[in-house]
Structures are given as C-alpha cells and as structure tokens.
Amino acid sequence: MTAVEVWRGGVASWECDQMGHLNVGFYVAKSMEALAGVAAELGMPGAFAANAEATLVVREQHIRFLREARPGAPLHITGGVLEMGETDARIMLLMHHQSGELAASFQTVVAHATARDGRAFPWPDRIRARAETLQTDVPASAAPRSIGLAPVETQASLARADQLGLPRTGLGVIDARDCDAFGRMRTETFMHRLSDGIPHFFAGHRPGAVDPDRKVGGAALEYRLIHHAWPRAGDRLELRSGSAGGDPRFRRLVHWLLDPDTGRPWGSAEAIAVSFDLETRKLITLSDAEFARVEADAVQGLGL
C-alpha cells in the first residue's frame, strides 16, 4: 500500500527532557493523535470525541526509538493496519523526520470498543473493508529487537513488588487532565509516569556516570507497554521499578504501575535503556567493574 499520512507536527522545546530530546511521553502523545488519524481512515472520524458511541482502546504498544528528535524538528507519521481480529487490530505507526529517516515506530494493539465502558465488540464489515485498503507490513527497522511480543500473564502486583524489593519510583493520583473524553487515563499518561520515575530509579548511581567531568544521560531504545486496567480521575497510582539485567551497553528495566489501594496492576512495561554521553551523543559501554556493580542490582526473572 501507499503510506497514509495521519499526523504532521513538530517538537516544542517544552516537550523535551533534560537530555535535550523529545520526551518519551510526548512521542506517545503524538502517536495517539496519529491513531485518531488512522481511525478516520477506517471510517471512524469521531472515535475520540466526547459523543462517540465506539472508539479505539489501546491495549498495548511496542515502541522503538530510532533517531533523536530535538527542539524544532519537523515530524510526520504514516499509518496502516498490520492485522485485524474479531474485535481487535494491530496498527503500525511510523514517525518520520523531514529527511525521511525514521524517528520512531509504534505497533499499537487496539480494541474496537464501546466508548463509555470500553467493552470490546466486533468490527463492522464497512471498517473491515477499509482496513483491507490500509494493509501494511512492519519495516525491518521497526521490528522488535530486544523485547518479545508474545502474550504474557502479568506478574505485577503490590504484594509481588514488596516481595521482590522493587523500589517505589512514583506515587500520585490521576487528575481530570490526565483523562480522555471518556474519563479513562490517557495512553500517554502511562508513559509520562514512567519517565518521571526514572530519575528516582537511577538517583545517585546512573550507569556510566563514573567520571565527574563527563555529562551522562540516559535514553530508551525500545519499550513494550501493556494496559491491564484504566484508572479514572481520583484513582491513585504507585510505580515500582526494577532492573532485569542487561549487558555492558544496555539495561532491561521493568515498571509496574499499580493501584496502591487494591494492589492490582494498572499497567506494566519493559524497556531497553542505555547511558549516553550528552556532549558526543554516543552510547556508553560500561567497564567490567561498573557492569558488575549494576548487574548486582538485577532482579532475576523480573518481567511484565
């Protein structure tokens, strides 16, 4: 198929983090605008409007961050349909730089659901017909690299987090501004909370920051986010995080977004993270001693 453009915009300075590039939460926010564009191409132009009867509920996302997006960068997103089941679909979104190079990719699993209660129901024939015209494939550069996409039964719970000694990296409450037109937590809010938790997880011991004269930051290369439930305004959140191992170049991190009142999971995420030199913008390979130090903190068997 010919790629269909579903979003066009850019990077504002206030959307960037301390590393000087687009924050992961805003990548997801832009992908959600693009998802609305895909919905329109499928014949659901008002899928995310307050008066919608049917919508697309994001179940999970696989994201690869391929090239930095700095302040002022013009971006656009193309989209298509990878597969469609009875009530769900896997959508491919590709974020491009002006040069045509890929900035990021998003494989987004959605449910065709009632807008108010999020109950999945079958796709109508007219949407299936439109989906046929939007069929696409996963480019090699967007394929999963270090994170699998097989179905999982989540490990996440507050009791299990306590048992494993996972540190608290976030605590708060959902505000009305964090919610969509139907009152459910926005997809990007999940990623924003994970991003906010990273400084707590690495506080005082970011891998690779052994030279006081070297400016070291971090970045995510790949993410898988799974939504288990959708908090609403007033619901509380607690984030627990841990390392699941890695090698001298990358760390595998796992985050559980939990309900501190019931102990049940709102969502879980797995990420591939790296340290990099903020001046050269190059990845940092850890020394044997530094790698041994960070590997000692890994929680064996930790997963989604």
Coordinates of C-alpha atoms in Angstrom, one line a residue:
M1 CA 0.0 0.0 0.0
T2 CA 1.0 3.7 -0.3
A3 CA 1.7 5.1 3.2
V4 CA -1.1 7.2 4.5
E5 CA -0.1 10.3 6.4
V6 CA -2.1 10.5 9.6
W7 CA -0.3 13.2 11.6
R8 CA 2.1 16.1 10.9
G9 CA 3.7 18.4 13.5
G10 CA 6.9 19.1 15.3
V11 CA 8.9 19.2 18.6
A12 CA 8.4 22.0 21.0
S13 CA 11.2 22.8 23.5
W14 CA 8.9 22.3 26.4
E15 CA 8.3 18.7 25.2
C16 CA 12.0 17.9 25.6
D17 CA 13.7 16.4 28.7
Q18 CA 17.0 17.1 30.4
M19 CA 18.7 15.1 27.6
G20 CA 17.7 17.7 25.1
H21 CA 15.4 15.5 23.0
L22 CA 11.7 14.7 22.8
N23 CA 10.5 13.1 26.0
V24 CA 9.1 9.6 25.6
G25 CA 5.7 10.7 26.9
F26 CA 5.3 13.2 24.1
Y27 CA 6.3 10.5 21.5
V28 CA 3.3 8.5 22.8
A29 CA 1.0 11.6 22.8
K30 CA 1.8 12.3 19.1
S31 CA 1.2 8.6 18.3
M32 CA -2.2 8.9 19.9
E33 CA -3.0 11.9 17.6
A34 CA -1.9 9.7 14.7
L35 CA -4.1 6.9 15.9
A36 CA -7.1 9.2 15.6
G37 CA -6.0 9.8 12.0
V38 CA -6.0 6.0 11.4
A39 CA -9.4 5.8 13.0
A40 CA -10.6 8.4 10.5
E41 CA -9.1 6.5 7.6
L42 CA -11.0 3.4 8.8
G43 CA -14.3 5.3 8.8
M44 CA -14.4 6.4 12.5
P45 CA -13.5 10.1 12.3
G46 CA -15.1 10.9 15.7
A47 CA -13.7 7.9 17.5
F48 CA -12.2 10.0 20.3
A49 CA -14.9 12.7 20.5
A50 CA -16.9 13.0 23.7
N51 CA -20.1 12.0 21.9
A52 CA -18.6 8.9 20.2
E53 CA -20.5 5.6 20.5
A54 CA -17.5 3.5 19.5
T55 CA -13.8 4.1 20.0
L56 CA -10.4 2.5 19.9
V57 CA -9.0 1.5 23.3
V58 CA -5.2 0.9 23.4
R59 CA -4.3 -2.4 24.9
E60 CA -0.6 -2.3 24.4
Q61 CA 2.2 -0.6 22.4
H62 CA 5.6 -1.7 21.2
I63 CA 7.8 1.3 20.5
R64 CA 11.2 1.7 19.0
F65 CA 13.1 5.0 19.4
L66 CA 15.3 5.1 16.3
R67 CA 16.7 8.7 16.0
E68 CA 16.6 11.6 18.3
A69 CA 14.1 14.4 17.8
R70 CA 15.4 17.7 19.0
P71 CA 13.6 21.0 19.6
G72 CA 12.2 22.5 16.4
A73 CA 12.4 19.2 14.4
P74 CA 9.5 18.8 11.9
L75 CA 8.0 15.3 12.1
H76 CA 5.2 13.4 10.4
I77 CA 3.6 10.0 11.0
T78 CA 2.2 7.5 8.5
G79 CA 0.0 4.6 9.4
G80 CA -1.6 1.4 8.4
V81 CA -3.2 -1.9 9.6
L82 CA -1.0 -4.9 10.2
E83 CA -3.8 -7.3 11.2
M84 CA -7.4 -7.3 12.3
G85 CA -9.1 -9.8 14.6
E86 CA -12.7 -10.1 15.6
T87 CA -12.6 -7.1 18.0
D88 CA -9.0 -6.0 17.9
A89 CA -6.4 -4.8 15.5
R90 CA -2.6 -4.1 15.4
I91 CA -1.9 -0.7 13.9
M92 CA 1.5 0.3 12.5
L93 CA 2.6 3.9 13.0
L94 CA 5.9 5.3 11.7
M95 CA 7.2 8.6 12.8
H96 CA 9.5 10.2 10.2
H97 CA 12.0 13.1 10.2
Q98 CA 11.8 15.6 7.4
S99 CA 14.7 13.7 5.8
G100 CA 12.5 10.6 5.6
E101 CA 14.6 8.8 8.3
L102 CA 12.5 7.0 10.9
A103 CA 12.4 8.7 14.3
A104 CA 10.3 6.1 16.0
S105 CA 7.8 3.3 15.4
F106 CA 4.7 2.2 17.2
Q107 CA 3.0 -1.1 16.9
T108 CA -0.3 -0.4 18.7
V109 CA -2.8 -3.0 19.6
V110 CA -6.3 -1.6 19.9
A111 CA -9.8 -2.9 20.8
H112 CA -12.9 -1.8 18.9
A113 CA -14.9 -0.9 22.0
T114 CA -17.9 1.0 23.3
A115 CA -16.8 4.5 24.2
R116 CA -18.3 4.7 27.7
D117 CA -17.5 1.3 29.2
G118 CA -14.7 0.1 27.0
R119 CA -16.5 -3.2 26.1
A120 CA -15.0 -4.8 23.0
F121 CA -17.3 -5.7 20.2
P122 CA -16.9 -6.9 16.6
W123 CA -15.7 -4.7 13.8
P124 CA -18.4 -3.9 11.2
D125 CA -18.0 -5.0 7.6
R126 CA -17.5 -1.5 6.4
I127 CA -14.5 -1.0 8.6
R128 CA -13.0 -4.3 7.6
A129 CA -13.3 -3.3 4.0
R130 CA -11.5 0.0 4.7
A131 CA -8.8 -1.9 6.7
E132 CA -8.0 -4.0 3.6
T133 CA -7.0 -0.8 1.8
L134 CA -4.7 0.1 4.7
Q135 CA -2.8 -3.2 4.9
T136 CA 0.9 -2.7 5.6
D137 CA 3.9 -4.6 6.9
V138 CA 6.4 -4.0 9.7
P139 CA 9.7 -2.5 8.3
A140 CA 12.8 -4.2 9.4
S141 CA 13.9 -1.2 11.4
A142 CA 10.6 -1.2 13.3
A143 CA 10.6 -4.9 14.2
P144 CA 11.0 -6.0 17.8
R145 CA 14.7 -6.2 18.6
S146 CA 15.3 -6.9 22.3
I147 CA 11.7 -7.2 23.6
G148 CA 9.4 -10.1 22.7
L149 CA 5.7 -9.5 21.8
A150 CA 4.4 -12.9 22.9
P151 CA 1.2 -12.9 25.1
V152 CA 2.0 -12.6 28.8
E153 CA 0.3 -13.2 32.1
T154 CA 1.3 -10.3 34.2
Q155 CA 3.5 -10.7 37.3
A156 CA 2.6 -7.3 38.6
S157 CA 1.0 -6.7 42.0
L158 CA 1.9 -4.6 45.0
A159 CA 2.4 -7.8 47.1
R160 CA 4.8 -9.2 44.5
A161 CA 6.6 -5.8 44.3
D162 CA 7.2 -5.8 48.0
Q163 CA 8.3 -9.4 47.9
L164 CA 10.9 -8.6 45.2
G165 CA 12.0 -5.4 47.0
L166 CA 11.2 -3.2 44.0
P167 CA 11.7 0.4 44.9
R168 CA 8.9 2.9 44.7
T169 CA 9.7 5.3 41.8
G170 CA 6.3 7.1 41.7
L171 CA 3.2 7.9 43.7
G172 CA 0.3 10.1 42.9
V173 CA -3.3 10.4 41.7
I174 CA -5.0 10.7 38.4
D175 CA -6.3 14.2 37.6
A176 CA -9.1 15.0 35.2
R177 CA -6.4 16.5 32.9
D178 CA -4.8 13.0 32.7
C179 CA -8.1 11.5 31.3
D180 CA -9.6 11.3 27.8
A181 CA -13.0 12.3 26.7
F182 CA -14.5 9.1 28.2
G183 CA -12.9 9.6 31.6
R184 CA -10.1 6.9 31.2
M185 CA -6.4 7.6 31.8
R186 CA -4.8 8.8 28.6
T187 CA -2.4 6.4 27.0
E188 CA 0.5 8.9 27.2
T189 CA -0.1 9.5 30.9
F190 CA 1.2 5.9 31.5
M191 CA 4.5 6.8 29.7
H192 CA 4.8 10.2 31.3
R193 CA 4.6 8.5 34.8
L194 CA 7.3 6.0 33.8
S195 CA 9.5 8.8 32.6
D196 CA 9.0 10.7 35.8
G197 CA 10.1 7.7 37.8
I198 CA 13.4 7.1 36.0
P199 CA 15.4 9.8 38.0
H200 CA 14.3 8.1 41.2
F201 CA 15.4 4.7 40.0
F202 CA 18.8 5.9 39.0
A203 CA 19.3 8.6 41.7
G204 CA 22.9 8.8 42.5
H205 CA 24.0 5.7 40.6
R206 CA 23.3 6.1 36.8
P207 CA 25.3 3.5 35.0
G208 CA 28.4 5.0 33.3
A209 CA 28.5 8.2 35.4
V210 CA 31.9 7.4 37.0
D211 CA 33.8 10.4 35.7
P212 CA 32.6 13.6 37.4
D213 CA 33.6 15.7 34.4
R214 CA 31.6 13.6 32.0
K215 CA 28.0 14.6 31.4
V216 CA 26.0 11.4 31.3
G217 CA 22.3 11.0 30.4
G218 CA 20.0 8.1 29.5
A219 CA 17.7 7.1 26.8
A220 CA 15.2 4.4 25.9
L221 CA 15.7 2.4 22.7
E222 CA 12.7 0.1 22.9
Y223 CA 9.5 -0.2 25.0
R224 CA 6.6 -2.5 25.5
L225 CA 3.6 -1.1 27.4
I226 CA 0.6 -3.2 28.4
H227 CA -2.6 -1.7 29.9
H228 CA -4.3 -4.0 32.3
A229 CA -7.0 -1.5 33.5
W230 CA -7.8 2.1 33.1
P231 CA -7.7 4.4 36.1
R232 CA -10.1 7.4 36.3
A233 CA -9.8 10.8 37.9
G234 CA -9.2 10.4 41.6
D235 CA -7.7 6.9 41.3
R236 CA -4.3 6.6 42.9
L237 CA -1.1 5.3 41.3
E238 CA 2.1 3.7 42.6
L239 CA 5.0 2.9 40.4
R240 CA 7.6 0.2 41.2
S241 CA 10.6 -0.4 39.1
G242 CA 13.5 -2.8 38.8
S243 CA 16.4 -4.0 36.6
A244 CA 16.0 -7.3 34.9
G245 CA 19.7 -7.5 33.8
G246 CA 21.4 -6.5 30.6
D247 CA 24.9 -6.2 29.2
P248 CA 27.7 -3.5 29.2
R249 CA 25.7 -1.4 26.6
F250 CA 22.1 -1.7 27.8
R251 CA 19.8 -2.3 30.8
R252 CA 16.5 -4.1 30.7
L253 CA 14.1 -2.2 33.0
V254 CA 10.6 -3.3 34.2
H255 CA 8.0 -1.0 35.6
W256 CA 4.7 -1.8 37.3
L257 CA 2.0 0.9 37.6
L258 CA -0.1 -0.3 40.5
D259 CA -3.2 0.7 42.4
P260 CA -1.9 1.2 46.0
D261 CA -5.3 0.7 47.5
T262 CA -6.1 -2.7 45.9
G263 CA -2.6 -3.9 44.9
R264 CA -3.8 -4.7 41.4
P265 CA -1.9 -3.5 38.3
W266 CA -3.0 -0.7 36.1
G267 CA -0.2 -1.4 33.6
S268 CA 3.3 -2.9 33.2
A269 CA 6.2 -2.0 30.9
E270 CA 9.5 -3.4 29.8
A271 CA 12.2 -1.1 28.4
I272 CA 15.7 -1.3 26.9
A273 CA 17.7 1.7 28.3
V274 CA 21.2 3.0 27.7
S275 CA 23.5 5.6 29.1
F276 CA 25.0 8.1 26.7
D277 CA 27.4 11.0 26.6
L278 CA 25.4 14.2 26.5
E279 CA 28.2 16.0 24.6
T280 CA 29.1 13.4 22.0
R281 CA 25.5 11.9 21.9
K282 CA 27.2 8.5 21.8
L283 CA 26.2 5.4 23.8
I284 CA 28.4 4.5 26.8
T285 CA 29.8 1.0 27.2
L286 CA 30.3 0.1 30.8
S287 CA 33.6 -1.1 32.2
D288 CA 33.7 -4.6 33.7
A289 CA 33.7 -3.2 37.2
E290 CA 30.8 -0.8 36.5
F291 CA 28.8 -3.6 34.8
A292 CA 29.3 -5.9 37.7
R293 CA 28.0 -3.2 40.0
V294 CA 24.8 -2.6 38.1
E295 CA 24.3 -6.3 37.4
A296 CA 24.3 -7.0 41.1
D297 CA 21.1 -5.0 41.4
A298 CA 19.2 -7.0 38.8
V299 CA 16.1 -9.0 39.9
Q300 CA 16.2 -12.4 38.3
G301 CA 13.1 -13.4 36.5
L302 CA 11.5 -9.9 36.7
G303 CA 9.1 -9.4 33.8
L304 CA 5.9 -7.8 32.7

